[in-house]
Every structure is written in C-alpha cells, then in structure tokens.
C-alpha cells in the first residue's frame, strides 16, 4: 500500500506508520460508531496517511464536510471534528453542536496539527467547550509524500512567512523536524540560509534543550540538514519547469499526489462506438514512484520522454511476444505468472503516452496539420496559439535568465497585457524580470503596474502590493545588478544543456540550473566557504550549527557509503528542483543522497496565486 | 483474620522496633501501609478524656518517628494509607482529612451531607486498580463508597433489608471492575453493588452460626468467613468453593491467619493448623505475599516459604538447588565431595535448574548472609555451564542491592522481592522521594542506570519543590541553591517548581526561577497567572509557538486599555503581525485603527481598497433580486460593449496598441470580417499584422487570415504562413530570407507528413539549408 515510501534511501514508511498508529489510537479512544466531520482542507493531506478503509475498520461510518447550520443526520454514537485550529472553524463547530438535538452523542475534536488554547477559549466563549468528551491534537507536520519527499502540505506557508510575518508554519516545521529526529535520530549538522531558516534552526535547538534528557538512542539516518528559505531563490519557481513531472504540474496541477486530467484522451477505445459518449469526469491519477514507469520518466526533460516511452513500448510488446516462444507448460505458466505485472505496465504506458501527447500538444511546435488532425478527431476546435504562446513565453523566460534586456519594458509582457492573457502568467514574467534585474527601474515598474491595473482592474493593487512586500517585485534601489554575478559564480546558465542524457542539473529547465539546488550542490562540495561573496548577495544570514550526538552514536562510515542530506525548502519547492536533487543523488561521484522536505509543493502559478488578494471574495 | 497462601510458613524478623510506645498498641488506631509502608498510630478517642487531644504519630516500618502532631480535629474512626502514601483520617462526621508523610495537611473531602448527622460507624480504606478508595457505613446502616479519592465520586449504596445498626462484619470486594460490599447481618450474607442488594450464600456445605469476620485476600481473589461457632469457610471471592481439579501447585489454596490476643493461628485449606503463641498484642498487615506482624517490640513477616526456598532448604532435600548449595559449601572447605555433588546434579542434567533455583531463592531471602551463600553457589554452578544467560543473576544481584539498602532500619521499607517486582522501581523511587530520602533515591537511580529524565531529574524536581515551600531563606539564596543543584540535570521543569513557589506565596522567587525554564511555552501560563503579561508576551514570542502568542495577546487585550495595548504590540512586531492577521479575519475595524496608529499609509490604502470592494459585494447581496440582476447586468455589460468603452478610453489615453488589440479581438470574436478588413486598412497597424492572422485562425477562418499574410513584415512572414497552415508559403518565405533557423522550423513542421508534394518541398528546403549553411 505504501510501497513508494520504502524504496528510498530512508524508509519514510516509519513516519507514515507512526502517524497511522496515532490516528488509530485516537479513533479507539472514542468507543462506538463514529462520524467524522472534516475541515475540507485536511482531506487531501490525510489521504496520504490513511485511506477510508482504515477509518472504516475503526467504526467510522459517515463522513461530512464541515459547514454551518445543522449536521446531516447520522445514526452514530460519536461525532468527531477533524479541524485546523482556526477561530472561524470553531464558530462553525459551535453552530453544529448547538443545532444538534440528540443528547446521547459524544463530541470530539481533533486539532490538526496542534491544539490551540485560543480555539479552546473560543469554544468556551461560545459555551460548547463542555460538550466535548475528547479534545486532542493530531500532530501531522511532515507527511511522507514519496520515497524521498516529505511535505507539510501547508498551502499558505510562503504567504504566511514572507508576507504576513506569521511564523506558525515555521513553528510546525521545527516541531515536525523534532518528530523526524525522534524517529530517525538526531541530525548532527544543520546548515541554513535565510531568515526563516535561522528562525527554524533556533527553535529546533531550543526544543532540543527543552527535551534534553529524553534523548533518543537512535543511530542518525540523516547526516546533514539544510534549511533553505524560498526567498533566497525566488527565481526558480517562476521559471517554467521542463521535466515531465514538472510540466504535468505546470499544466494540470498535482494536488496531494493526484492529478486530474481531461478525460478525452483516456476514453476506452471500443470498436463500433462513436466518440459521442465521452467520459465527462476528469481522469484522476495518482502519481508516485510506486508506478515503475512513472518513476523512470518523471525526472526526464520532456524532450527525452518520447524516446523513453517508445523504448518502453518496445520492451513491453516484446514481453508480450514472448508467449509465442513459450512452448512447454512450464514456460507458459511462467509467462502467465508475469501477466498481471505486464498488464499493469501496459496500462501505465498507455496512460503516460496519453499524458505526454496532451502536454506535447500544448508545448511543442508540431506541424499545424498534425495538430488539427489530432484535435479535430476528438471534436475539438484547433487552436494554434497555445503551443506558440508556450514557446514565446519560454523564450522570454530564457532571455531574462540570461540577462538579455532585463532593464527595459519587455514587449512580450506588454503584448500579453494588451491581449489580456491570464494575469498569473503576466505576473510570473514580470516578477521574473524583476528578480533577474535585481529590481525594476521606477519607470518600468510604474508602466507595468499601470498597464495591469487598467487592463485587469484596480482590485489587483493589493496583489501587486503583496508581490512587492515579498520581494518578488521591487524597485531597483542601487544601480548595481548583482544577478549576473550570481549567475556566473553559480553557473546558473548552461549553454549546452543536454536534455537526453543530462550531465548537469540545468537540464531540468533546459539551460537554467536552479539556484537553490546549486547552493545545495556547492554545500556538499566544495563547501559554502568558496561562495561567501554570493551568499552575502542573497537575502538572509547563512549559518552552520552542530548538534551533539549521545556517545556511541557516531556513525562509522563504510568506504564509499553515501552521506544523506535532508534539504528543507521553507516556503515551497518545485518538482523540477526535486528532480535536480534526485539527479545529484544519482551522480556517481557526488557521495551524497538527498531527501527533500518542504512546506508545500508549488509551481510558479500556484505560488503567485497564493499571493493574490481577491477583495470581493474575502469573507468580511 | 488475614488470608495468605501458605504451604510452609516461616516467620522472619524484620526489625527490632525503635519506637517507644507508652501503652503498646492497645486501644489505638493503627494503620500500616502495604508494601512496607509507614505506620500511623493514634489513641482511640473514646479511651481518652474529652479534654485531652490525642497524638497522631507516623513511624517508618522500623519504628523511626517521621512525624508527630496533636490531633486538633474531630474524633477519628479510621486511619489508612493511600497508594501514594498519604494518610487518610476518616472522622466521625464523614470528613476525610489527608496528610502527607511528614504530617503536613494536604486537603480534605466529605463523604456526604447525611453522614454529618448519622455519623460514621465504621470505615474501610481499600485499594483497587482505580486508586485508593474509602468505604463507610453510617449509624443508619447505609454504605457510601468513593472508589478513587483523587477523582472523587461518591456512591451511596442501596439499603440493606432488615439491617439495624452496624452490620456484624463487612468487607469491600473488587469484582468485574466493580467495587462491591459484602456484609453479614447475623447469619445472613448480602452483596451490595451500585444498584441492588442481593442475598448470597457461600458455596459448599451450609454453615451455622453468626458471621463475625470477613476477610478478603490482597488480590481480591479469595475470601474467608468466620462464624461465632468457630467455623471457617474459605473460597473464592465470588463465594464459590474452589473447584477441586485446580487444586494443584503452583497455585496453592490460600491459608487463613487468625489472630487472637495472644495466639496466631494459621489454617491451611485441609484444616491443618499451625499455632504461634504471642508475647504481646499484635497488629497484622496484609501483604501481597504474606502478613506482617507488628508488635510494640518487633516487626515480623509471616510468609509462605517460596517454592524454590522450600526446595533448597527443606530437610534432606535432593533438589538440584540444594545439591548445588551443598557442593559449594564443600568446595569452600576444599573437599572433594563438591565434585560428587556436582556430578550428581550434572548426571540428571539439572545444573541449569540448580543455578536458577539458587538465584531465585536468593531474591526471596531476607538475610544478607543467606543471600550471599546462595548467590555464591549460583555463581559457582555457572562456571560449569557454557550457555546460561547471566541476566537473571545480574538482575537479582542488582535488586537485592537496592532491597537491602531500603530495608535498612534507618530507611525502614521492608519490601520482599515479590513486592518489589510488583510495585516497580519507579514507585519505589517515588516512595523514597515522599520520605525526602533524596540522596538515597538518586543513588538508586544512578545504580540502576534509570534514564536521567525519569530518575535523577524527577527526584531533583521534588527536592526543589519541597525546598521552595520552606520559609526563611531569601529568594537569592534559594535560587542560587536550586539552580546550582539542578543546573546540569536535563529535563527539569523549572516552571513546575516556580508554580509551587507561587502557590506558597513567593511570587518574586517564582519569577526568578522561571528565568531558568528552558521551555518558554511552560513559562507563559504561570506568568499570566502572576499578571506579568509583558514578560509573558516576550516569552511566548521567544517560544515561536504562535498559538501561545495569540493566547497572551488576547489576554493582554482584555487586561489593558486600547492605547497601552497597541503600544505593547508595537514593541513586539511578531505579536503585532499576528494580531493583524487575527483582525483581518475577525475585527476589520480594529485593523484600521492599528494602521492609523502606525501611520502605515500603504496598508491603510489597501484596507480601504478591499473594504470598498467588499461593500460592493455586500451591496449586491442586500438589494432585491431583480434590482441586483440589473446592477449586475450593468456591471457585467456584454463583452463587446465593454471592450468598446475600454477602447474609447484607451484611445483617448493614446494607448493605441492596446486599442488595436482590443478592437481586432472583439471584431474577430463577433466574426465581423468586413469590419476587420476595414479596420486593418484604416491606418498602419501599430501591432503589425500577425495578430490579424492569428485572430482569424482562432476562429478557424483561413480565408480571412490569408488576406493579412502578405501585409506581415518579412521577419514574421514564416510564422504567419505556418499559422495558416501554408507550409509551401512558409518554405518560400524562409528560403527567401535565407535564415537557417527559419528553414529549420519549417522542416520540423513538414517532416511528419509523407505526401509527395511535401517530400519535394522537403528536398527544396534541405537544399536551401545547405546553401544557407555554406554562406
């Protein structure tokens, strides 16, 4: 069930099991049949920990979404609220409890990830605190996402930390890292860059002092922890990811490990039936390393995916051909025993071929005719602009990243605004230009702002202000632009990026090597001392801390054994960055394996979106 | 009358009592806690003249005085000890007073209002899995129970039919996780539980006579009934006689100890009796594995001889352990008989058993020389074995070391090994701490290598807590003393100590102590309690726990006036930004005030922007449905109209490009192709003509699109041709431009088709490419 968590260097299933055990223990505390009322936000993250079947085993009979008014009828003994500690949710709970007339019920609250005195106080003010039999917390900080990936699935983390100066997520991060250390041993070395990183490290060291004495005697699994602020590297998420996984996320968005795709390509092709009854529900697919093929191709540059898929197709059809060679009963039996595996491989191949086609239609410059055929066959109106736009967009991005004309108003951005392209796309490019130019000149910035406000509406003033506060957009204050220095020192742009058989991390953006990953790479070898100058140009302090290990737990390293580093991105990480780190792990001479942890998996669009304000829809 | 399992009995002297009792134990209330606990002695009030206050004395099991004080409250009916060694004194009026080992008053509770009138006629203190309980019977023959004194819930049991005055005898039973009372009213037996009173009969042959005694075993498993005719019934606690087939060792049936003034009688199940004459009046204390006999001069343990000890020490025993012990004795005498004995054991293949027996028996022995002899024998036997795990040996040695230390008369906790195992080291350490034997407790922890967190640190915390409650020392000295002692021990909760100090009225000391607390989260609630909100706020921020910050902020908000509150926040940016978040969601108005105070014009502007948008939405909500639709209709004017309005605006603002874009997009949207053409000719397009081609193609109008291709600038022509799917045109344009890159693009576009014309074109392009290359 959780095979994808165990095949990595570090068995993250331990963490998942610990989380499941705690959930079971809580459910068993409430004897009898139960109904769970969900804070909708939590269902996704919980899905990564436990399926419905686990809840069912513990007598959970009904599930509802938390909303005002009366609870839906349910013939159960216990009502359990699974909520985040938010005041507005407490009010809803109070409303629910008041309107529920049956007296024989027990109410429980499970706060995720932490109980809050403030919320309990609110419940008390509402006069319902006494109605709850159990008020508990379910510490769900770091959720195992894949074999080498942990996420807190905290959507607003970046906004909270860098815009609102709300350090709640950082506190949870520190707590989560403490839990992790309780299970996987104390991490002896901590490096970090950025204000938030410093804050988290401080809290960790403080918590360690607090828990002193209850020290665990586990041999450390991680050798190093690297904490990186997202605002150290604002550039990377803005760029369009060009790996397979990255593109799926850019185009369709991966949420909690699932992606929803347009169903047309996945229609079961049955003979004799027209294309009339197409499925209308989006196709939902789970994407993780449990799927052999996906694990193989997700980290490839999209331009190399086609070749990989066709190679795989050949292998699979060759495997099916084997049946003709099977002569003896024994051989046939062996063939049949492999069938389920082969069929799974075939259907996974079919899925990914479809996905790849979908992406290709939107990204690559194919012959127009072909386009048309492909689309019209499915009854779709042909749209030649999509792929062109993608390419143009990419060209502009690459110009910015290589430092071409970043100090002038960019005509493409101007065109996009005139054409009223999606605002997020415009903002993404604009921010990128600002980041690559270490801020925009007053004239340029004002021009963009005016254009945006006049085209998209004045309500976006708030959004622009937010972008400025987080440093994504800024006014150039000193005339020196230090981005070129950073780019050159860290080799952020590689002219000859090899997309098919990569030899450098820059392949994930077809030329651009993510700054965050370069920092990680340099840290492993030759060390940050070699780039002191650049580090000083990036925001926030950089630091190194050591945590004393109990005697006898110092690892005796075998010859050639790799060290393990946990890289924690505070404020989100993109799939392409993860891919780049995976690439570093696989490099033969790196001697380092990376496990990635983050507050949330992001891409440029979801990131910018999280920073946008919509005054009309805000709850008064 | 007490029940214990007896096969062979032995009476071991534990201590010569060091106490001095004026009148022995006669006419006194005596309570001794199980597991070798302390002894409380108090003269019964009716034996004293009303003017004399009785004295309450607390002794260790060896008779050393721990506390003594005059009793100032009402007459006491019963004394008893709780599981955590607190002294419970049940008064006649139903009040239960609780004291600690040092005689300090802790708290009190009442057994119910009606008891005040009817008086407690008898009380019993009992232990159950839920903790320590109190059961009383009143003068009006009603029973009241409290199963756990730490979580007090009084239960009044139903009336017993026909019972006048006190029952002749009664006992508290623990069955099926329920506490019940078994009582005898003359010859009848009743079982009382929460809801009803049932008349019961003991199994087996009927008994005649009136029940005068009921005894329950330590584990609530066995029961003994004694009648005035001298009959003794024994059986299980559910009043069944034990079924015959289970009467096998190692679960021997229980024996009953009956105590008279000068005689102790041990009755085994078959009716065999052993008599012990006594020199002086005794008190019996039931234990897990025996009975302790307490007399004014000595303290003895009457115990079943454990099986292993019996096997070794029985006269003429040929058990392997006995032989091994003998072998070792001979060996010490350098006699060759040692070898003979060893051979004998080895021939039976019993050497492993022999060693095990000796080790186990050593644990059960009270005297150190016997322990040593047995352990030496075991160690001797071990030499001849290769694969025996030394664990048992080591752990028994360790246990004995601890047991011998606590059995010392100066400490006076006469635990047996069985009891020790049952009660666990943790509890033993607690008991040492209650007695303030901190050095010994720490020694034990260090010796047993208990993790610091559960061991030494916990002890030091207790020490510090009791220290801060002492009066007389200045805060400075106290803090220095405590921090000096506790400094290097991990996991000390200074906040706990500080709260103790605060409870005993030393606020300043508490604040000083809190400074040492590592967990700022722990400091905050106490600081708030002490009304040091500023300090609490900075500590909360230090902890990084935002919930804690919120808690303090909301507390401070209620405590201060608004101006001071805002000023406080201003000095704490973290708290301020959190409070802003809170206001954004809960109190918009406050937010405005906050920005105003800070002169934050940017945020204030943002606030007004979002507020005005919100009002718009709200306005829409409030207007009647039809009107709202109208408003919306006006607001969401049809696309083309809006574009026109915008277009006009843009033109006047001389945003020509945007105007062109908008117009051509709207025209294409409405498919007004003629208008579009007119528009294209109206002026030279500032956006070029490629957009015209693209908008036409968006509507799949190739025919119209073609019209504009020729107008496109040479640089964009290839792309324009490709957009209208005119590969040939694109090829020509590319060749004309002799641009390598553009030819490449065209090639990539036609490479996948396979018609003959396409192939020709491809050849042409390839050629052009090579010429372009050559140049």
XYZ file of N, CA, C and O in Angstrom, chain B residues 174-235:
248
model
N -13.672 -6.373 45.047
C -13.465 -5.791 43.736
C -13.702 -6.877 42.717
O -12.893 -7.781 42.569
N -14.842 -6.838 42.061
C -15.165 -7.898 41.113
C -15.608 -7.286 39.803
O -16.366 -6.324 39.787
N -15.170 -7.891 38.724
C -15.592 -7.464 37.385
C -15.487 -5.946 37.243
O -16.429 -5.281 36.807
N -14.394 -5.399 37.626
C -14.132 -3.957 37.539
C -15.176 -3.133 38.278
O -15.491 -2.016 37.902
N -15.758 -3.724 39.296
C -16.769 -3.005 40.067
C -16.448 -3.184 41.536
O -15.973 -4.241 41.954
N -16.704 -2.150 42.287
C -16.455 -2.256 43.725
C -17.761 -2.594 44.424
O -18.783 -1.952 44.187
N -17.724 -3.642 45.242
C -18.939 -4.091 45.927
C -18.646 -4.229 47.415
O -17.494 -4.280 47.828
N -19.705 -4.346 48.154
C -19.531 -4.555 49.595
C -20.206 -5.860 49.968
O -21.348 -6.116 49.584
N -19.481 -6.700 50.685
C -20.057 -7.937 51.195
C -20.261 -7.741 52.685
O -19.337 -7.357 53.402
N -21.468 -7.972 53.150
C -21.677 -7.739 54.568
C -22.496 -8.860 55.172
O -23.213 -9.581 54.478
N -22.350 -9.023 56.463
C -23.080 -10.057 57.164
C -23.958 -9.392 58.206
O -23.518 -8.502 58.935
N -25.199 -9.815 58.200
C -26.109 -9.364 59.245
C -26.519 -10.617 59.991
O -27.392 -11.371 59.538
N -25.873 -10.876 61.076
C -26.099 -12.128 61.774
C -25.694 -13.293 60.885
O -24.598 -13.299 60.318
N -26.587 -14.253 60.682
C -26.229 -15.423 59.875
C -26.407 -15.193 58.379
O -26.181 -16.097 57.590
N -26.874 -14.009 57.973
C -27.138 -13.792 56.543
C -26.040 -12.958 55.905
O -25.452 -12.089 56.533
N -25.823 -13.283 54.635
C -24.808 -12.549 53.870
C -25.478 -11.760 52.754
O -26.396 -12.264 52.100
N -25.010 -10.533 52.538
C -25.561 -9.722 51.453
C -24.419 -9.168 50.609
O -23.351 -8.839 51.124
N -24.708 -9.074 49.339
C -23.732 -8.443 48.441
C -24.363 -7.158 47.912
O -25.442 -7.171 47.324
N -23.685 -6.049 48.150
C -24.214 -4.753 47.757
C -23.421 -4.245 46.570
O -22.199 -4.184 46.611
N -24.127 -3.918 45.498
C -23.405 -3.194 44.451
C -24.124 -1.884 44.162
O -25.024 -1.497 44.908
N -23.756 -1.244 43.070
C -24.292 0.103 42.797
C -25.804 0.176 42.850
O -26.381 1.161 43.274
N -26.435 -0.871 42.337
C -27.868 -0.755 42.124
C -28.704 -1.586 43.082
O -29.830 -1.222 43.385
N -28.187 -2.740 43.513
C -29.079 -3.580 44.302
C -28.339 -4.291 45.425
O -27.115 -4.288 45.504
N -29.128 -4.878 46.241
C -28.596 -5.626 47.368
C -29.082 -7.055 47.208
O -30.289 -7.302 47.129
N -28.166 -8.010 47.093
C -28.569 -9.396 46.885
C -28.145 -10.231 48.075
O -27.048 -10.056 48.605
N -29.022 -11.108 48.419
C -28.684 -12.028 49.493
C -27.882 -13.164 48.876
O -28.233 -13.677 47.812
N -26.803 -13.524 49.505
C -25.952 -14.571 48.922
C -25.671 -15.643 49.956
O -25.828 -15.435 51.160
N -25.252 -16.790 49.434
C -24.888 -17.901 50.312
C -23.530 -18.406 49.897
O -23.265 -18.555 48.699
N -22.669 -18.636 50.826
C -21.391 -19.229 50.434
C -21.595 -20.655 49.938
O -22.462 -21.368 50.454
N -20.802 -21.039 48.929
C -20.940 -22.381 48.371
C -20.508 -23.446 49.377
O -19.984 -23.147 50.450
N -20.734 -24.680 49.009
C -20.331 -25.783 49.875
C -21.377 -26.055 50.945
O -22.511 -25.580 50.872
N -20.984 -26.782 51.961
C -21.944 -27.196 52.990
C -22.368 -25.972 53.797
O -21.577 -25.066 54.017
N -23.628 -25.943 54.223
C -24.105 -24.754 54.939
C -23.404 -24.581 56.277
O -22.973 -25.552 56.907
N -23.265 -23.348 56.661
C -22.584 -23.019 57.910
C -23.628 -22.640 58.950
O -24.655 -22.056 58.613
N -23.353 -22.975 60.188
C -24.270 -22.470 61.191
C -23.562 -21.429 62.039
O -22.341 -21.376 62.102
N -24.326 -20.605 62.627
C -23.746 -19.567 63.464
C -23.778 -18.221 62.783
O -24.196 -18.078 61.634
N -23.328 -17.237 63.518
C -23.360 -15.859 63.057
C -21.962 -15.493 62.552
O -20.958 -15.827 63.172
N -21.928 -14.816 61.397
C -20.622 -14.419 60.865
C -20.032 -13.306 61.712
O -20.695 -12.312 61.981
N -18.806 -13.506 62.125
C -18.175 -12.442 62.908
C -17.014 -11.789 62.172
O -16.572 -10.712 62.542
N -16.510 -12.461 61.147
C -15.382 -11.875 60.423
C -15.457 -12.211 58.947
O -15.814 -13.324 58.580
N -15.105 -11.245 58.149
C -14.952 -11.478 56.716
C -13.567 -10.979 56.346
O -13.157 -9.907 56.767
N -12.851 -11.792 55.597
C -11.532 -11.340 55.161
C -11.382 -11.574 53.673
O -11.838 -12.589 53.143
N -10.767 -10.620 53.022
C -10.528 -10.723 51.577
C -9.030 -10.721 51.364
O -8.292 -10.054 52.083
N -8.597 -11.506 50.372
C -7.153 -11.550 50.132
C -6.694 -10.264 49.459
O -7.495 -9.494 48.928
N -5.403 -10.073 49.436
C -4.778 -8.866 48.902
C -5.203 -8.594 47.454
O -5.373 -7.469 47.043
N -5.354 -9.703 46.719
C -5.674 -9.553 45.297
C -7.172 -9.566 45.029
O -7.582 -9.578 43.874
N -7.976 -9.588 46.064
C -9.440 -9.672 45.957
C -9.895 -10.981 45.318
O -10.993 -11.054 44.770
N -9.028 -12.002 45.416
C -9.367 -13.240 44.730
C -10.033 -14.231 45.686
O -10.923 -14.973 45.288
N -9.561 -14.222 46.908
C -10.068 -15.214 47.870
C -10.810 -14.536 49.002
O -10.611 -13.348 49.276
N -11.630 -15.369 49.657
C -12.479 -14.842 50.707
C -12.504 -15.832 51.860
O -12.470 -17.060 51.641
N -12.545 -15.344 53.070
C -12.692 -16.227 54.226
C -13.785 -15.672 55.136
O -13.898 -14.461 55.324
N -14.622 -16.566 55.644
C -15.703 -16.161 56.544
C -15.527 -16.931 57.852
O -15.200 -18.115 57.848
N -15.733 -16.276 58.955
C -15.528 -16.910 60.249
C -16.797 -16.709 61.077
O -17.332 -15.598 61.129
N -17.295 -17.800 61.680
C -18.529 -17.679 62.451
C -18.241 -17.756 63.937
O -17.170 -18.215 64.359
N -19.227 -17.336 64.702
C -19.030 -17.359 66.153
C -18.988 -18.773 66.697
O -18.644 -19.007 67.840
N -19.381 -19.734 65.866
C -19.283 -21.121 66.313
C -17.915 -21.706 66.012
O -17.673 -22.894 66.199
N -17.044 -20.880 65.488
C -15.690 -21.344 65.246
C -15.497 -21.996 63.893
O -14.472 -22.609 63.629
N -16.488 -21.870 63.015
C -16.317 -22.428 61.669
C -15.627 -21.424 60.773
O -15.862 -20.229 60.853
N -14.819 -21.958 59.920
C -14.103 -21.094 58.979
C -14.399 -21.578 57.565
O -14.219 -22.759 57.250
N -14.902 -20.659 56.748
C -15.167 -21.005 55.328
C -14.160 -20.266 54.465
O -13.929 -19.068 54.647
N -13.565 -21.008 53.558
C -12.681 -20.295 52.620
C -13.072 -20.648 51.198
O -13.560 -21.746 50.923
N -12.849 -19.724 50.311
C -13.185 -19.968 48.914
C -12.836 -18.760 48.080
O -12.092 -17.874 48.518
